[in-house]
PDB file of C-alpha atoms in Angstrom:
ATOM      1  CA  UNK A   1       2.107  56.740 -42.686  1.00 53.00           C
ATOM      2  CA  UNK A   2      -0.076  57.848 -40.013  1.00 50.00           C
ATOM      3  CA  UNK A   3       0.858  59.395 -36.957  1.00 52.00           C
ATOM      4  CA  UNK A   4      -1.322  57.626 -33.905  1.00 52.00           C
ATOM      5  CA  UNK A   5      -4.612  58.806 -33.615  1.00 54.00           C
ATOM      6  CA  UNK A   6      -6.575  59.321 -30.022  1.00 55.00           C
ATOM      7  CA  UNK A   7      -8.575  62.525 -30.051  1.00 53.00           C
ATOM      8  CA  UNK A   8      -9.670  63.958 -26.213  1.00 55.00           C
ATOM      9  CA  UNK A   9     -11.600  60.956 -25.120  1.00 57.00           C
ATOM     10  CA  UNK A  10      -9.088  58.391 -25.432  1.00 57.00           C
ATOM     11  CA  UNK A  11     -10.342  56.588 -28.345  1.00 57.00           C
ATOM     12  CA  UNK A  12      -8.495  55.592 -31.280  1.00 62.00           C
ATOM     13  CA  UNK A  13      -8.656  53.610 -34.027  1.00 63.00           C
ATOM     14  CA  UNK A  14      -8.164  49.403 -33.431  1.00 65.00           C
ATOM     15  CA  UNK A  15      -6.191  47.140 -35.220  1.00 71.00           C
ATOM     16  CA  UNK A  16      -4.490  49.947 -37.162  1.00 78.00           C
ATOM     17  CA  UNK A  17      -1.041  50.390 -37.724  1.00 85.00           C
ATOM     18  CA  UNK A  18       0.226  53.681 -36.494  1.00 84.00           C
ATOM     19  CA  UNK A  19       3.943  55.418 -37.632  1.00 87.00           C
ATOM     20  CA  UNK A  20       5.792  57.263 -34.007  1.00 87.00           C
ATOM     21  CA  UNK A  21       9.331  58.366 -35.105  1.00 90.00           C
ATOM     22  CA  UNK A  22      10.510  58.090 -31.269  1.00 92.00           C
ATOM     23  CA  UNK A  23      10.610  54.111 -32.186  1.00 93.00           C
ATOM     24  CA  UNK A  24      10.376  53.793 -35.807  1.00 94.00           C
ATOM     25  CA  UNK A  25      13.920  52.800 -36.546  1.00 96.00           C
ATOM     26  CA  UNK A  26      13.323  52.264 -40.124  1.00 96.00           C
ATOM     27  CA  UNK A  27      15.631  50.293 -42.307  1.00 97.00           C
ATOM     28  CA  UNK A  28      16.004  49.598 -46.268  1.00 97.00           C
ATOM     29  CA  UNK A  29      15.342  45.811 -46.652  1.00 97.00           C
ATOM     30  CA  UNK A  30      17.576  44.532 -49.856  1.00 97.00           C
ATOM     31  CA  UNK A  31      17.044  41.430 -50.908  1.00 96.00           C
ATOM     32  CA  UNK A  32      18.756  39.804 -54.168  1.00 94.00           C
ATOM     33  CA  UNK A  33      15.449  38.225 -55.836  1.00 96.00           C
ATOM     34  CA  UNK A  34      13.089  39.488 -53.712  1.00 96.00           C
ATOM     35  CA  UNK A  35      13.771  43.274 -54.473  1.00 96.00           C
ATOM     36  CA  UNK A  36      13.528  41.886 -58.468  1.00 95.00           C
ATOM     37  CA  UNK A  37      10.462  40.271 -57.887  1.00 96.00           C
ATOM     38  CA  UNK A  38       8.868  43.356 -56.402  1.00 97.00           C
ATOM     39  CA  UNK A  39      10.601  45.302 -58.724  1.00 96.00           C
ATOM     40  CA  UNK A  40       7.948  48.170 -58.314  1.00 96.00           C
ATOM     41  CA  UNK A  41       8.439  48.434 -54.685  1.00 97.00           C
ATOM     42  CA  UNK A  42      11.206  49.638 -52.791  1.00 97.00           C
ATOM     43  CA  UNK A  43      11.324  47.136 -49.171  1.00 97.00           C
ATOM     44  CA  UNK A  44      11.705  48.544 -45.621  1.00 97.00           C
ATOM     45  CA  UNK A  45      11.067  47.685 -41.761  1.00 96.00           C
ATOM     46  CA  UNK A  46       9.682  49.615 -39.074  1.00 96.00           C
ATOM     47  CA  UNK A  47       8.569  49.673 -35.498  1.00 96.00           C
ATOM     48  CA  UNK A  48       5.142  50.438 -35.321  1.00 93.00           C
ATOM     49  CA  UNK A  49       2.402  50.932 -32.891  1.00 89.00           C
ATOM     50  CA  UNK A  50      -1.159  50.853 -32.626  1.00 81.00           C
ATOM     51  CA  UNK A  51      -4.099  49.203 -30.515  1.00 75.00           C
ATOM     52  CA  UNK A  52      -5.943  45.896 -30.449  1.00 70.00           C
ATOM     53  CA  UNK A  53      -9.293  46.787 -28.678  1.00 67.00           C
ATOM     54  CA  UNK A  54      -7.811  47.943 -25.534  1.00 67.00           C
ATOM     55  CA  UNK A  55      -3.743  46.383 -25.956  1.00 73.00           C
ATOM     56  CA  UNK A  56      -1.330  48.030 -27.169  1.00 79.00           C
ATOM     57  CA  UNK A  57       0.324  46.874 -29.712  1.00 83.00           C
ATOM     58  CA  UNK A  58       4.418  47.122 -30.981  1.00 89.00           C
ATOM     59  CA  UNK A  59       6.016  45.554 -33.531  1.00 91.00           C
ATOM     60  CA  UNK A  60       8.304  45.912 -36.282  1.00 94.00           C
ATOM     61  CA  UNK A  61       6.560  45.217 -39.430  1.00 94.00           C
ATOM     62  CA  UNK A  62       7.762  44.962 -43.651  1.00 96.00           C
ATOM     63  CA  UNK A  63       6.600  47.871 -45.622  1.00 96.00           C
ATOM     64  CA  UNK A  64       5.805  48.177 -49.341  1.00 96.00           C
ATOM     65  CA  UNK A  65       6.611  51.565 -50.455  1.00 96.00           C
ATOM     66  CA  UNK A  66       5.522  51.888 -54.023  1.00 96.00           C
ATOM     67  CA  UNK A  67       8.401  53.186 -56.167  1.00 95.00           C
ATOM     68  CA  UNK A  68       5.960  55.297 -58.922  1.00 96.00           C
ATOM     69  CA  UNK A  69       3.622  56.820 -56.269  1.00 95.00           C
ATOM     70  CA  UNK A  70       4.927  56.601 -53.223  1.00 93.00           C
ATOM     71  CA  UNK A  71       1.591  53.976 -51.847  1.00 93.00           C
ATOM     72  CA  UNK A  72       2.339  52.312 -48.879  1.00 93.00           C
ATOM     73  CA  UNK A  73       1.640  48.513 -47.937  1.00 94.00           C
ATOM     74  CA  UNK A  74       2.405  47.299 -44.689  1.00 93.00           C
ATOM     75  CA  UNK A  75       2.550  43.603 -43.804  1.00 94.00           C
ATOM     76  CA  UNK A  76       1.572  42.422 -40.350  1.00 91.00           C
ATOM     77  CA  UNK A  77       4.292  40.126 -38.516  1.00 91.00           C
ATOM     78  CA  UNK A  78       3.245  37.137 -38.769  1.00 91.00           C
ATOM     79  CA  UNK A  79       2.626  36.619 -34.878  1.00 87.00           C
ATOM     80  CA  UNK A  80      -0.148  39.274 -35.335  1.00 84.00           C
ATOM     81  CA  UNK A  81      -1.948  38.073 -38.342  1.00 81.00           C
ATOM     82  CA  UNK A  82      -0.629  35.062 -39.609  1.00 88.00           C
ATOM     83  CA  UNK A  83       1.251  35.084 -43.498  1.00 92.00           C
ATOM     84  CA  UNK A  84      -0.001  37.525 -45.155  1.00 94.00           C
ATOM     85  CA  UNK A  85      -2.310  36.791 -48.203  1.00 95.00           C
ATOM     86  CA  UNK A  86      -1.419  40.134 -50.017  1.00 95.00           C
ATOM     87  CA  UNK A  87       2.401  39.873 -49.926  1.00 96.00           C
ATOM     88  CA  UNK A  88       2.375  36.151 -51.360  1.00 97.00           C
ATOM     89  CA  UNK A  89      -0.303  37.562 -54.376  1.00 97.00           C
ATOM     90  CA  UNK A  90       2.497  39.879 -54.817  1.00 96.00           C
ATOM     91  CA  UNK A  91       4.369  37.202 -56.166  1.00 96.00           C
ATOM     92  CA  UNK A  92       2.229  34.424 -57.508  1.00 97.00           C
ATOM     93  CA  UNK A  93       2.780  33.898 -60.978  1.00 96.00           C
ATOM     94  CA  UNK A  94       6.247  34.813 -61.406  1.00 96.00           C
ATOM     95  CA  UNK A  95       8.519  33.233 -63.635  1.00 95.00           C
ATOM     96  CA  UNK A  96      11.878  32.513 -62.154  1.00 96.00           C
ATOM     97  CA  UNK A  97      14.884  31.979 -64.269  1.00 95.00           C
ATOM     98  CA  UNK A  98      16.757  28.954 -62.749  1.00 94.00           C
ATOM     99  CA  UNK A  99      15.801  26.505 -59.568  1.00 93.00           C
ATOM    100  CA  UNK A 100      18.735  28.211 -58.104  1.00 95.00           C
ATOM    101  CA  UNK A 101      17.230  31.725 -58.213  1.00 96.00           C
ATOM    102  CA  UNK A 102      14.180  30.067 -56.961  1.00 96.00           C
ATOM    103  CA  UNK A 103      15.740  28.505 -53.727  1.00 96.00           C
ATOM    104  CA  UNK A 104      17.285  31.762 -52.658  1.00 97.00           C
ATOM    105  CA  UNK A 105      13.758  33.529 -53.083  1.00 97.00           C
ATOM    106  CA  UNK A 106      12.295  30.853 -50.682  1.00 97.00           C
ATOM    107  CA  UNK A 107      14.901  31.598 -48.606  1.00 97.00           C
ATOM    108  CA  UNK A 108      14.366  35.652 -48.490  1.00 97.00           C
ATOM    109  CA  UNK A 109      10.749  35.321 -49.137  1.00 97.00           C
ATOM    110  CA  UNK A 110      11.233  33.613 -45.508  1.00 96.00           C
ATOM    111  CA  UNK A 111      13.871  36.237 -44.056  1.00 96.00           C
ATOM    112  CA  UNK A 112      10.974  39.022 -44.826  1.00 96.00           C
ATOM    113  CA  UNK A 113       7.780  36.921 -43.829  1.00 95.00           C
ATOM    114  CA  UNK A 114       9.791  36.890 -40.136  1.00 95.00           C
ATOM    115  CA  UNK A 115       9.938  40.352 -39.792  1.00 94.00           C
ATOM    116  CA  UNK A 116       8.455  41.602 -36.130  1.00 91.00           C
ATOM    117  CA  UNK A 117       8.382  37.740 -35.423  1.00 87.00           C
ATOM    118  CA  UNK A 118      12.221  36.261 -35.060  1.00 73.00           C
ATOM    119  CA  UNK A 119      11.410  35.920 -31.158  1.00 77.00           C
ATOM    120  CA  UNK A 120       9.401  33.548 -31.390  1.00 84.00           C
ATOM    121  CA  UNK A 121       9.071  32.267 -34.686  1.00 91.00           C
ATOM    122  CA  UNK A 122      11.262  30.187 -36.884  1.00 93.00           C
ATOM    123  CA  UNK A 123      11.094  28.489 -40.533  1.00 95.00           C
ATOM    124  CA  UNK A 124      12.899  24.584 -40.412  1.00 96.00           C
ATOM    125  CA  UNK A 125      12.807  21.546 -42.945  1.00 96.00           C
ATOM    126  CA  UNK A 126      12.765  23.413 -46.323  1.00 97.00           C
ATOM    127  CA  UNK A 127      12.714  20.624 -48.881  1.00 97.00           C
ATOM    128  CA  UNK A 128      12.606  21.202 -52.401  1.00 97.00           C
ATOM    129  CA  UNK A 129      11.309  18.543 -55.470  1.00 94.00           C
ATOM    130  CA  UNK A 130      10.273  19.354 -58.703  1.00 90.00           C
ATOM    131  CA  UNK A 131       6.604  20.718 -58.419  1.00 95.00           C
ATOM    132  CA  UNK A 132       6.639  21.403 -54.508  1.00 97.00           C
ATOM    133  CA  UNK A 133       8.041  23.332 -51.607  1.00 98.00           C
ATOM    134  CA  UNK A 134       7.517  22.165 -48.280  1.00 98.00           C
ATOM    135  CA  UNK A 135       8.281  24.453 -45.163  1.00 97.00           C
ATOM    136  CA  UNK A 136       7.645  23.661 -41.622  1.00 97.00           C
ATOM    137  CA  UNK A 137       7.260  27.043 -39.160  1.00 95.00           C
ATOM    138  CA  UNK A 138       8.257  26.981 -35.858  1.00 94.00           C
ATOM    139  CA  UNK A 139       6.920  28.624 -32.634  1.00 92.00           C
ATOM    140  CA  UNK A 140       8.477  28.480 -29.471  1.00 87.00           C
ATOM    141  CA  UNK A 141       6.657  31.758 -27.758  1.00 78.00           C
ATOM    142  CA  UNK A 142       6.222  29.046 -24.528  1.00 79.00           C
ATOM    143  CA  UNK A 143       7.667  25.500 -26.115  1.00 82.00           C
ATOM    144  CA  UNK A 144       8.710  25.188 -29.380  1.00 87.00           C
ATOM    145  CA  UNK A 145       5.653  23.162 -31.218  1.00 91.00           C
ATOM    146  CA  UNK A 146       5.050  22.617 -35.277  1.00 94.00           C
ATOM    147  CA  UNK A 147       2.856  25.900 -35.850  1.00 93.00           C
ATOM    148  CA  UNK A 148       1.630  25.809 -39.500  1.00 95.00           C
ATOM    149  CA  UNK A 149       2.562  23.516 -42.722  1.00 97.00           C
ATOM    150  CA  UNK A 150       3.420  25.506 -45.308  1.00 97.00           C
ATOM    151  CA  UNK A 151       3.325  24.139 -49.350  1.00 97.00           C
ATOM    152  CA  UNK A 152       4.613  26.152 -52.389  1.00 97.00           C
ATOM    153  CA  UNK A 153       3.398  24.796 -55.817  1.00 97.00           C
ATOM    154  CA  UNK A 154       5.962  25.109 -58.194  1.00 97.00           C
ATOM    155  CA  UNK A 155       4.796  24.804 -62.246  1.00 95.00           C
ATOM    156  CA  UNK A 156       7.395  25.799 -64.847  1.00 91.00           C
ATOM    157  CA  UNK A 157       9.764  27.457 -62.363  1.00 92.00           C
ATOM    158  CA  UNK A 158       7.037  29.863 -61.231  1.00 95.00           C
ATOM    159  CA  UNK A 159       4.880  29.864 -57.870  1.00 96.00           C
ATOM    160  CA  UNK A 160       1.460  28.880 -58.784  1.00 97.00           C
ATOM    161  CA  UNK A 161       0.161  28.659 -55.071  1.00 98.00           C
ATOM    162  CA  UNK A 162       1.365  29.009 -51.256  1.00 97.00           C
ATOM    163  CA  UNK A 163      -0.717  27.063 -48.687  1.00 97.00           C
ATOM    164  CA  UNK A 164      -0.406  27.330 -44.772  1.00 96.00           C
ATOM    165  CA  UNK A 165      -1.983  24.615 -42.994  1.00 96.00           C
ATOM    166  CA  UNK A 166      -2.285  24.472 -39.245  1.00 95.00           C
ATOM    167  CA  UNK A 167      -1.172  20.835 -38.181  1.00 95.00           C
ATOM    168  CA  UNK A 168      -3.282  21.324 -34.533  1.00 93.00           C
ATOM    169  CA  UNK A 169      -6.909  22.270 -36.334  1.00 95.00           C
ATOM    170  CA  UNK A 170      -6.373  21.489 -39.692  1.00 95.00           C
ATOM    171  CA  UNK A 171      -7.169  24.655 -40.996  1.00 95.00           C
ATOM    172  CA  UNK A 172      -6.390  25.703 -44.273  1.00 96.00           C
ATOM    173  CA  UNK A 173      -5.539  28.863 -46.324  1.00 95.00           C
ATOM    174  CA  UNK A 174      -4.912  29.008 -50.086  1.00 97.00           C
ATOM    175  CA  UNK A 175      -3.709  31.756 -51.596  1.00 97.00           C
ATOM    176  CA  UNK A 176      -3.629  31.288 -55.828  1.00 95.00           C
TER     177      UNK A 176
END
């Protein structure tokens, strides 16, 4: 990761994600099915810091580090950039080998999605049927209000497609 960047003239580079080891405080994330569904990835967390225009900007954020080459991926918090379309491509498509394997995915697919954003943010009313998932997440940064819909299509015990609506807009993201 990179060290933060501001050369003589105070300028840096925004909405970057920077690595300080005074605050970094990184830890190994293990997760039963998640760490099999990622199998190429080893899972951590880590404080990091960077700008947003002029704010600065702290959190602790999930990172990717690729077991074969070392590649880093880091996932924003969800507070910063809402649910993050490259993490849930990660695991589109795969096959899971029982419902109950499934269930404790959603449930640590959750745990890791909350990263940088348990303040503030919270996952209720996971219901499970045969073809769906249904989530509802939480914000309470100033009252606690219904902030996005989420829907995980299920087909043959594999996740076909995760959609997060917001309930306020009615905005819409797909990720297949």
């Amino acid at each position: 990761m990179e060290k933060i960047k501001i050369d003589k003239n105070g300028s840096y580079e925004s909405d970057k994600w920077y690595y300080n080891p005074e605050i970094a405080d990184i830890k190994k994330v293990k997760k039963e099915t998640l760490n099999k569904v990622l199998v190429e990835y080893e899972l951590y967390s880590a404080v990091l810091e960077g700008y947003y225009g002029w704010h600065n900007k702290t959190s602790r954020c999930l990172i990717l580090r690729k077991t074969d080459n070392g590649e880093l991926t880091i996932i924003d918090p969800i507070w910063y950039n809402g649910i993050s379309t490259e993490l849930i491509k990660m695991i589109i498509g795969y096959e899971f080998n029982s419902e109950k394997e499934l269930k404790l995915f959603t449930f640590e697919l959750q745990d890791v999605m909350l990263i940088g954003s348990t303040h503030n943010k919270e996952f209720k009313n996971t219901i499970f049927s045969e073809n769906l998932i249904t989530i509802d997440l939480y914000d309470s940064y100033k009252e606690e209000r219904l902030w996005r819909k989420i829907e995980i299509g299920i087909e043959n015990k594999s996740i076909k497609y995760l959609s997060s609506t917001n309930p306020v807009t009615d905005e819409k993201i797909l990720i297949e």
